[in-house]
Amino acid sequence: MTTTDHGRSPVTMRDVARAAGVSVATVSHVVNDKPGARIGEDARRRVQEAVLELGYRPNALAKTLSQGSSRFIGLVADAIATTPFAGQIIHGAQDEAWKHGYVLLVANTDGNTAAETDAIAMMLEHQVQGILYSTWYHREIVVPETLRQTDTVLVDCFAPGSGLPAVVPDEEQGGRTATEVLLAAGHTRIAFINTTTPSPAQSGRLAGYRAALEAAGVPFDDALVLPAAPEQEGGYACTRQVLASQATAVFCHNDRVAMGLYDGLREHGRRVPEDIAVMGFDNQEVIAAHLRPPLSTVALPHYELGAAGVRVLLGIDEAADGLRRIACPPVARASIAEPRS
């Protein structure tokens, strides 16, 4: 990268790629004259013209890193390193970076703005290939200005209008999949305990629930959508409403809600799955795998979010319209059975 005149933002490889209409990887290959890279003459010419027009100049250290054995990718996170299930983002990014000859530099800021600024500055000093900026739950963010100085991919978060690509879980697909699992077991009266907190998870999972019902020809009943706090107490508090709804199955916003519902159903003498089937979301192993019976759920694909973030950063994968959605797979356990006749 290079800094333009009059204090303007530095020109990055992503700027050159955008101007030339090619991937970041293609720009890197052209700029570093990588041996054996298959690049058409037209693409090479467009990159070279964009480099001249934008005034991009890789500094000597960055070029050495791109051609040598010590190449770095940065990952700046708010709290994922201290959150067991979200920590898989780091694992996925680390494995994928290593596969392509890069070393991952990780900074966990605990949401501290000063620490975040210092971490990004440190990574820029190390001339990282780019930075993954990640949050421990899927949400909209305001992008720190210092991230404009290098190629950046947002992971498990997004910033509309920022121009930065984002890799996020496919919440709607996940909600659809959870509902389809219950439908496939023969349930048609399915309650959905959804969070009261506005978020991509709240709206996306509800949209998926509705889409699955519609595809199966099951009428949507708004009375079966029950609002609750997204925690164990929320699920427990919904028990009476679930029983009053005469639902034979429940799709819970997350595994903690499902855990609370288990407690409430047990207190009312109901058995899972014999009396009522329960489906979770997130696949928090410490919860889902150890409930009795173990909870069927849909996994948030944290490992793949990290891995895909690296691939997008390196130009191996594309983020269509700036967004790459990662599928949320079902995890079958023992909390679902056919409805009682």
Short mmCIF file of C-alpha atoms in Angstrom, two decimals:
data_model
loop_
_atom_site.label_atom_id
_atom_site.label_comp_id
_atom_site.label_asym_id
_atom_site.label_seq_id
_atom_site.Cartn_x
_atom_site.Cartn_y
_atom_site.Cartn_z
CA MET A 1 0.00 0.00 0.00
CA THR A 2 1.06 3.64 -0.39
CA THR A 3 -0.17 6.95 0.97
CA THR A 4 -1.56 9.43 -1.53
CA ASP A 5 -0.88 13.18 -1.48
CA HIS A 6 -2.46 15.68 0.93
CA GLY A 7 -3.12 13.12 3.66
CA ARG A 8 -5.65 11.11 1.71
CA SER A 9 -6.27 7.47 2.62
CA PRO A 10 -3.60 5.01 1.50
CA VAL A 11 -4.11 3.12 -1.73
CA THR A 12 -4.49 -0.61 -1.07
CA MET A 13 -4.44 -3.69 -3.28
CA ARG A 14 -8.22 -3.81 -2.95
CA ASP A 15 -8.45 -0.31 -4.47
CA VAL A 16 -6.32 -1.45 -7.40
CA ALA A 17 -8.39 -4.64 -7.77
CA ARG A 18 -11.63 -2.66 -7.80
CA ALA A 19 -10.33 -0.22 -10.41
CA ALA A 20 -8.99 -3.01 -12.62
CA GLY A 21 -12.02 -5.27 -12.20
CA VAL A 22 -9.96 -8.22 -10.94
CA SER A 23 -9.41 -10.06 -7.66
CA VAL A 24 -6.96 -8.97 -4.97
CA ALA A 25 -4.99 -12.15 -5.64
CA THR A 26 -4.53 -11.13 -9.29
CA VAL A 27 -3.22 -7.71 -8.24
CA SER A 28 -0.81 -9.38 -5.82
CA HIS A 29 0.48 -11.72 -8.52
CA VAL A 30 1.03 -8.86 -10.98
CA VAL A 31 2.61 -6.45 -8.48
CA ASN A 32 4.94 -9.11 -7.11
CA ASP A 33 5.55 -10.69 -10.53
CA LYS A 34 4.76 -14.09 -9.09
CA PRO A 35 6.33 -16.89 -11.16
CA GLY A 36 3.87 -19.31 -12.75
CA ALA A 37 0.78 -17.17 -12.09
CA ARG A 38 -1.79 -17.60 -14.87
CA ILE A 39 -2.87 -14.07 -15.67
CA GLY A 40 -4.23 -12.96 -19.03
CA GLU A 41 -2.53 -10.09 -20.81
CA ASP A 42 -5.67 -7.95 -20.66
CA ALA A 43 -6.01 -8.41 -16.90
CA ARG A 44 -2.30 -7.73 -16.39
CA ARG A 45 -2.57 -4.54 -18.45
CA ARG A 46 -5.60 -3.33 -16.45
CA VAL A 47 -3.80 -3.92 -13.17
CA GLN A 48 -0.70 -2.08 -14.36
CA GLU A 49 -2.79 0.86 -15.56
CA ALA A 50 -4.69 0.99 -12.25
CA VAL A 51 -1.40 0.89 -10.33
CA LEU A 52 -0.12 3.89 -12.29
CA GLU A 53 -3.40 5.80 -12.13
CA LEU A 54 -3.88 5.34 -8.37
CA GLY A 55 -0.22 5.72 -7.50
CA TYR A 56 0.00 2.37 -5.73
CA ARG A 57 3.50 1.42 -4.64
CA PRO A 58 4.20 -1.64 -2.48
CA ASN A 59 6.92 -0.80 0.02
CA ALA A 60 10.01 -2.97 0.13
CA LEU A 61 9.03 -4.82 3.31
CA ALA A 62 5.56 -5.64 2.04
CA LYS A 63 7.02 -6.99 -1.17
CA THR A 64 9.58 -9.04 0.73
CA LEU A 65 6.83 -10.49 2.92
CA SER A 66 4.69 -11.31 -0.09
CA GLN A 67 7.55 -13.21 -1.69
CA GLY A 68 9.25 -14.59 1.42
CA SER A 69 8.32 -17.14 4.10
CA SER A 70 7.02 -14.74 6.79
CA ARG A 71 3.70 -13.50 5.53
CA PHE A 72 1.10 -12.21 7.97
CA ILE A 73 -2.68 -11.83 8.13
CA GLY A 74 -4.16 -9.91 11.04
CA LEU A 75 -7.30 -10.80 12.97
CA VAL A 76 -8.79 -8.19 15.30
CA ALA A 77 -11.67 -9.40 17.47
CA ASP A 78 -13.83 -7.97 20.22
CA ALA A 79 -14.21 -11.06 22.40
CA ILE A 80 -14.19 -14.23 20.29
CA ALA A 81 -10.95 -15.54 21.82
CA THR A 82 -12.64 -15.72 25.23
CA THR A 83 -15.93 -17.11 23.92
CA PRO A 84 -15.55 -20.89 23.52
CA PHE A 85 -17.88 -21.56 20.59
CA ALA A 86 -17.03 -18.33 18.72
CA GLY A 87 -13.32 -19.01 19.23
CA GLN A 88 -13.61 -21.43 16.33
CA ILE A 89 -13.43 -18.35 14.07
CA ILE A 90 -9.77 -18.02 15.03
CA HIS A 91 -9.16 -21.73 14.51
CA GLY A 92 -10.69 -21.64 11.01
CA ALA A 93 -8.79 -18.49 10.01
CA GLN A 94 -5.54 -19.87 11.38
CA ASP A 95 -5.84 -23.17 9.54
CA GLU A 96 -6.77 -21.49 6.26
CA ALA A 97 -3.99 -18.88 6.56
CA TRP A 98 -1.41 -21.58 7.22
CA LYS A 99 -2.65 -23.58 4.23
CA HIS A 100 -1.78 -20.66 1.97
CA GLY A 101 1.56 -19.87 3.56
CA TYR A 102 0.48 -17.09 5.93
CA VAL A 103 0.78 -16.65 9.68
CA LEU A 104 -2.21 -15.28 11.61
CA LEU A 105 -1.60 -12.45 14.07
CA VAL A 106 -4.49 -12.29 16.59
CA ALA A 107 -5.50 -9.37 18.80
CA ASN A 108 -8.44 -9.76 21.20
CA THR A 109 -9.51 -6.27 22.30
CA ASP A 110 -12.46 -7.06 24.63
CA GLY A 111 -14.29 -4.17 22.95
CA ASN A 112 -11.78 -1.58 24.18
CA THR A 113 -11.48 1.15 21.53
CA ALA A 114 -7.95 2.21 22.52
CA ALA A 115 -6.75 -1.40 22.50
CA GLU A 116 -8.37 -1.92 19.12
CA THR A 117 -6.66 1.16 17.64
CA ASP A 118 -3.28 0.03 18.99
CA ALA A 119 -3.78 -3.51 17.69
CA ILE A 120 -4.61 -2.32 14.16
CA ALA A 121 -1.62 0.07 14.22
CA MET A 122 0.66 -2.79 15.26
CA MET A 123 -0.59 -4.95 12.42
CA LEU A 124 -0.10 -2.15 9.91
CA GLU A 125 3.47 -1.76 11.16
CA HIS A 126 3.99 -5.46 10.50
CA GLN A 127 2.77 -4.89 6.95
CA VAL A 128 0.05 -7.53 7.16
CA GLN A 129 -1.44 -8.76 3.90
CA GLY A 130 -4.78 -7.64 5.27
CA ILE A 131 -6.98 -7.75 8.38
CA LEU A 132 -9.99 -9.82 9.37
CA TYR A 133 -12.19 -7.78 11.71
CA SER A 134 -14.52 -10.02 13.69
CA THR A 135 -17.21 -9.88 16.38
CA TRP A 136 -18.38 -12.75 18.57
CA TYR A 137 -21.99 -12.44 17.46
CA HIS A 138 -23.50 -11.47 14.11
CA ARG A 139 -24.29 -7.75 14.03
CA GLU A 140 -23.91 -4.45 12.18
CA ILE A 141 -20.83 -2.40 13.09
CA VAL A 142 -19.17 0.94 12.48
CA VAL A 143 -15.83 0.31 10.79
CA PRO A 144 -12.75 1.77 12.55
CA GLU A 145 -11.16 4.32 10.20
CA THR A 146 -7.69 2.79 10.56
CA LEU A 147 -8.90 -0.34 8.77
CA ARG A 148 -9.07 1.75 5.59
CA GLN A 149 -5.28 1.58 5.42
CA THR A 150 -5.20 -2.07 4.37
CA ASP A 151 -7.37 -4.73 2.76
CA THR A 152 -10.05 -5.73 5.26
CA VAL A 153 -12.74 -8.40 5.45
CA LEU A 154 -15.47 -8.30 8.10
CA VAL A 155 -16.22 -11.66 9.74
CA ASP A 156 -19.50 -12.36 11.58
CA CYS A 157 -20.37 -8.69 11.21
CA PHE A 158 -21.19 -6.23 8.41
CA ALA A 159 -21.16 -2.51 7.67
CA PRO A 160 -23.58 -1.39 4.92
CA GLY A 161 -22.15 1.32 2.70
CA SER A 162 -18.58 0.73 3.86
CA GLY A 163 -17.48 -1.05 0.69
CA LEU A 164 -15.87 -3.78 2.82
CA PRO A 165 -16.70 -7.41 2.05
CA ALA A 166 -18.34 -9.37 4.87
CA VAL A 167 -18.57 -13.07 5.67
CA VAL A 168 -21.65 -13.86 7.79
CA PRO A 169 -23.82 -16.84 8.79
CA ASP A 170 -26.89 -17.45 6.62
CA GLU A 171 -29.47 -16.83 9.34
CA GLU A 172 -32.48 -17.32 7.07
CA GLN A 173 -31.20 -20.62 5.73
CA GLY A 174 -30.50 -21.73 9.30
CA GLY A 175 -34.03 -20.92 10.44
CA ARG A 176 -35.44 -22.70 7.41
CA THR A 177 -33.30 -25.78 8.06
CA ALA A 178 -34.31 -25.96 11.74
CA THR A 179 -37.99 -25.81 10.81
CA GLU A 180 -37.58 -28.34 7.98
CA VAL A 181 -36.08 -30.87 10.41
CA LEU A 182 -39.21 -30.63 12.57
CA LEU A 183 -41.50 -30.78 9.55
CA ALA A 184 -39.67 -33.87 8.27
CA ALA A 185 -40.38 -35.58 11.62
CA GLY A 186 -44.11 -35.06 10.99
CA HIS A 187 -44.77 -31.91 13.02
CA THR A 188 -47.05 -29.24 11.58
CA ARG A 189 -47.88 -27.23 14.71
CA ILE A 190 -44.46 -25.76 15.43
CA ALA A 191 -43.90 -22.93 17.87
CA PHE A 192 -40.94 -20.57 17.44
CA ILE A 193 -39.44 -18.88 20.50
CA ASN A 194 -37.68 -15.85 19.03
CA THR A 195 -35.51 -13.23 20.72
CA THR A 196 -36.84 -9.81 21.64
CA THR A 197 -33.50 -8.24 20.63
CA PRO A 198 -33.44 -6.74 17.08
CA SER A 199 -30.67 -8.45 15.14
CA PRO A 200 -29.92 -10.31 11.89
CA ALA A 201 -30.55 -13.52 13.85
CA GLN A 202 -33.98 -12.36 15.01
CA SER A 203 -35.23 -11.36 11.56
CA GLY A 204 -33.36 -13.98 9.54
CA ARG A 205 -34.38 -17.02 11.57
CA LEU A 206 -38.01 -15.88 11.60
CA ALA A 207 -37.93 -15.45 7.82
CA GLY A 208 -36.51 -18.97 7.46
CA TYR A 209 -39.18 -20.40 9.76
CA ARG A 210 -41.93 -18.77 7.70
CA ALA A 211 -40.36 -19.88 4.40
CA ALA A 212 -40.16 -23.51 5.51
CA LEU A 213 -43.79 -23.55 6.64
CA GLU A 214 -44.92 -21.98 3.38
CA ALA A 215 -42.95 -24.47 1.29
CA ALA A 216 -44.57 -27.32 3.23
CA GLY A 217 -48.06 -25.88 2.80
CA VAL A 218 -48.43 -25.22 6.54
CA PRO A 219 -50.22 -21.92 7.31
CA PHE A 220 -48.21 -19.44 9.35
CA ASP A 221 -49.79 -18.70 12.73
CA ASP A 222 -48.48 -15.54 14.37
CA ALA A 223 -49.71 -16.84 17.75
CA LEU A 224 -47.05 -19.56 17.57
CA VAL A 225 -44.20 -17.00 17.48
CA LEU A 226 -43.35 -16.35 21.13
CA PRO A 227 -41.00 -13.49 22.12
CA ALA A 228 -38.46 -14.21 24.85
CA ALA A 229 -35.14 -12.99 26.23
CA PRO A 230 -32.38 -14.93 24.39
CA GLU A 231 -31.22 -16.81 27.48
CA GLN A 232 -32.20 -19.71 29.71
CA GLU A 233 -34.68 -17.66 31.72
CA GLY A 234 -36.43 -16.61 28.50
CA GLY A 235 -37.07 -20.20 27.47
CA TYR A 236 -38.23 -21.16 30.94
CA ALA A 237 -40.67 -18.22 31.06
CA CYS A 238 -42.24 -19.33 27.75
CA THR A 239 -43.22 -22.80 28.99
CA ARG A 240 -46.85 -22.02 29.81
CA GLN A 241 -47.36 -20.30 26.44
CA VAL A 242 -45.82 -23.26 24.62
CA LEU A 243 -48.13 -25.70 26.39
CA ALA A 244 -51.18 -23.47 25.84
CA SER A 245 -50.39 -23.27 22.11
CA GLN A 246 -50.76 -27.06 21.81
CA ALA A 247 -47.61 -27.10 19.68
CA THR A 248 -46.08 -30.54 19.22
CA ALA A 249 -42.63 -29.08 18.50
CA VAL A 250 -40.65 -25.95 19.36
CA PHE A 251 -37.86 -24.24 17.45
CA CYS A 252 -35.83 -22.17 19.93
CA HIS A 253 -33.86 -19.05 18.98
CA ASN A 254 -30.75 -20.51 20.59
CA ASP A 255 -29.56 -23.42 22.74
CA ARG A 256 -29.77 -21.42 25.98
CA VAL A 257 -33.47 -20.76 25.35
CA ALA A 258 -33.92 -24.48 24.68
CA MET A 259 -32.18 -25.31 27.97
CA GLY A 260 -34.65 -23.12 29.87
CA LEU A 261 -37.59 -24.68 28.03
CA TYR A 262 -36.32 -28.16 29.00
CA ASP A 263 -36.47 -27.08 32.66
CA GLY A 264 -39.99 -25.67 32.31
CA LEU A 265 -41.34 -28.71 30.47
CA ARG A 266 -39.86 -31.02 33.09
CA GLU A 267 -41.58 -29.07 35.87
CA HIS A 268 -44.89 -29.52 34.05
CA GLY A 269 -44.38 -33.25 33.66
CA ARG A 270 -43.69 -33.10 29.91
CA ARG A 271 -40.98 -35.22 28.31
CA VAL A 272 -38.63 -34.34 25.45
CA PRO A 273 -39.06 -35.68 22.79
CA GLU A 274 -41.95 -38.02 23.68
CA ASP A 275 -44.41 -35.23 24.51
CA ILE A 276 -42.82 -32.34 22.64
CA ALA A 277 -39.90 -32.07 20.21
CA VAL A 278 -37.32 -29.30 20.72
CA MET A 279 -34.87 -27.81 18.21
CA GLY A 280 -32.14 -25.34 19.17
CA PHE A 281 -29.77 -23.04 17.30
CA ASP A 282 -26.03 -22.26 17.70
CA ASN A 283 -24.73 -25.73 18.65
CA GLN A 284 -23.04 -24.57 21.82
CA GLU A 285 -21.52 -27.97 22.62
CA VAL A 286 -21.28 -27.28 26.34
CA ILE A 287 -25.08 -26.98 26.35
CA ALA A 288 -26.54 -28.91 23.42
CA ALA A 289 -24.48 -32.09 23.71
CA HIS A 290 -24.98 -32.39 27.47
CA LEU A 291 -28.69 -31.78 27.93
CA ARG A 292 -30.84 -34.83 28.66
CA PRO A 293 -31.80 -35.78 26.05
CA PRO A 294 -29.02 -34.19 23.92
CA LEU A 295 -30.40 -31.29 21.92
CA SER A 296 -30.84 -31.36 18.15
CA THR A 297 -29.82 -27.95 16.84
CA VAL A 298 -28.44 -25.92 13.95
CA ALA A 299 -24.78 -24.92 14.12
CA LEU A 300 -23.40 -21.45 13.68
CA PRO A 301 -20.49 -22.15 11.27
CA HIS A 302 -17.79 -20.29 13.20
CA TYR A 303 -14.87 -22.34 11.89
CA GLU A 304 -15.95 -21.84 8.29
CA LEU A 305 -16.57 -18.11 8.87
CA GLY A 306 -12.90 -17.71 9.82
CA ALA A 307 -11.66 -19.87 6.96
CA ALA A 308 -13.88 -18.14 4.39
CA GLY A 309 -12.75 -14.74 5.68
CA VAL A 310 -9.15 -15.62 4.82
CA ARG A 311 -10.14 -16.91 1.38
CA VAL A 312 -12.05 -13.70 0.60
CA LEU A 313 -9.12 -11.60 1.84
CA LEU A 314 -6.71 -13.49 -0.42
CA GLY A 315 -9.05 -13.24 -3.40
CA ILE A 316 -9.60 -17.01 -3.55
CA ASP A 317 -13.34 -16.66 -2.87
CA GLU A 318 -15.63 -13.84 -3.95
CA ALA A 319 -18.19 -12.04 -1.80
CA ALA A 320 -21.09 -11.39 -4.19
CA ASP A 321 -22.47 -7.89 -3.65
CA GLY A 322 -19.99 -7.56 -0.80
CA LEU A 323 -21.58 -10.34 1.27
CA ARG A 324 -20.71 -14.01 1.55
CA ARG A 325 -23.25 -16.07 3.51
CA ILE A 326 -22.10 -19.31 5.10
CA ALA A 327 -24.60 -22.15 5.53
CA CYS A 328 -25.67 -23.21 9.04
CA PRO A 329 -25.82 -27.06 9.12
CA PRO A 330 -28.22 -29.15 11.23
CA VAL A 331 -26.81 -31.26 14.07
CA ALA A 332 -29.03 -34.27 14.84
CA ARG A 333 -29.21 -35.51 18.41
CA ALA A 334 -32.11 -36.97 20.44
CA SER A 335 -34.62 -34.18 21.14
CA ILE A 336 -36.90 -34.81 18.16
CA ALA A 337 -39.41 -37.58 17.60
CA GLU A 338 -42.61 -37.97 15.63
CA PRO A 339 -45.68 -36.33 17.17
CA ARG A 340 -47.89 -38.54 19.26
CA SER A 341 -51.07 -39.55 17.47
#
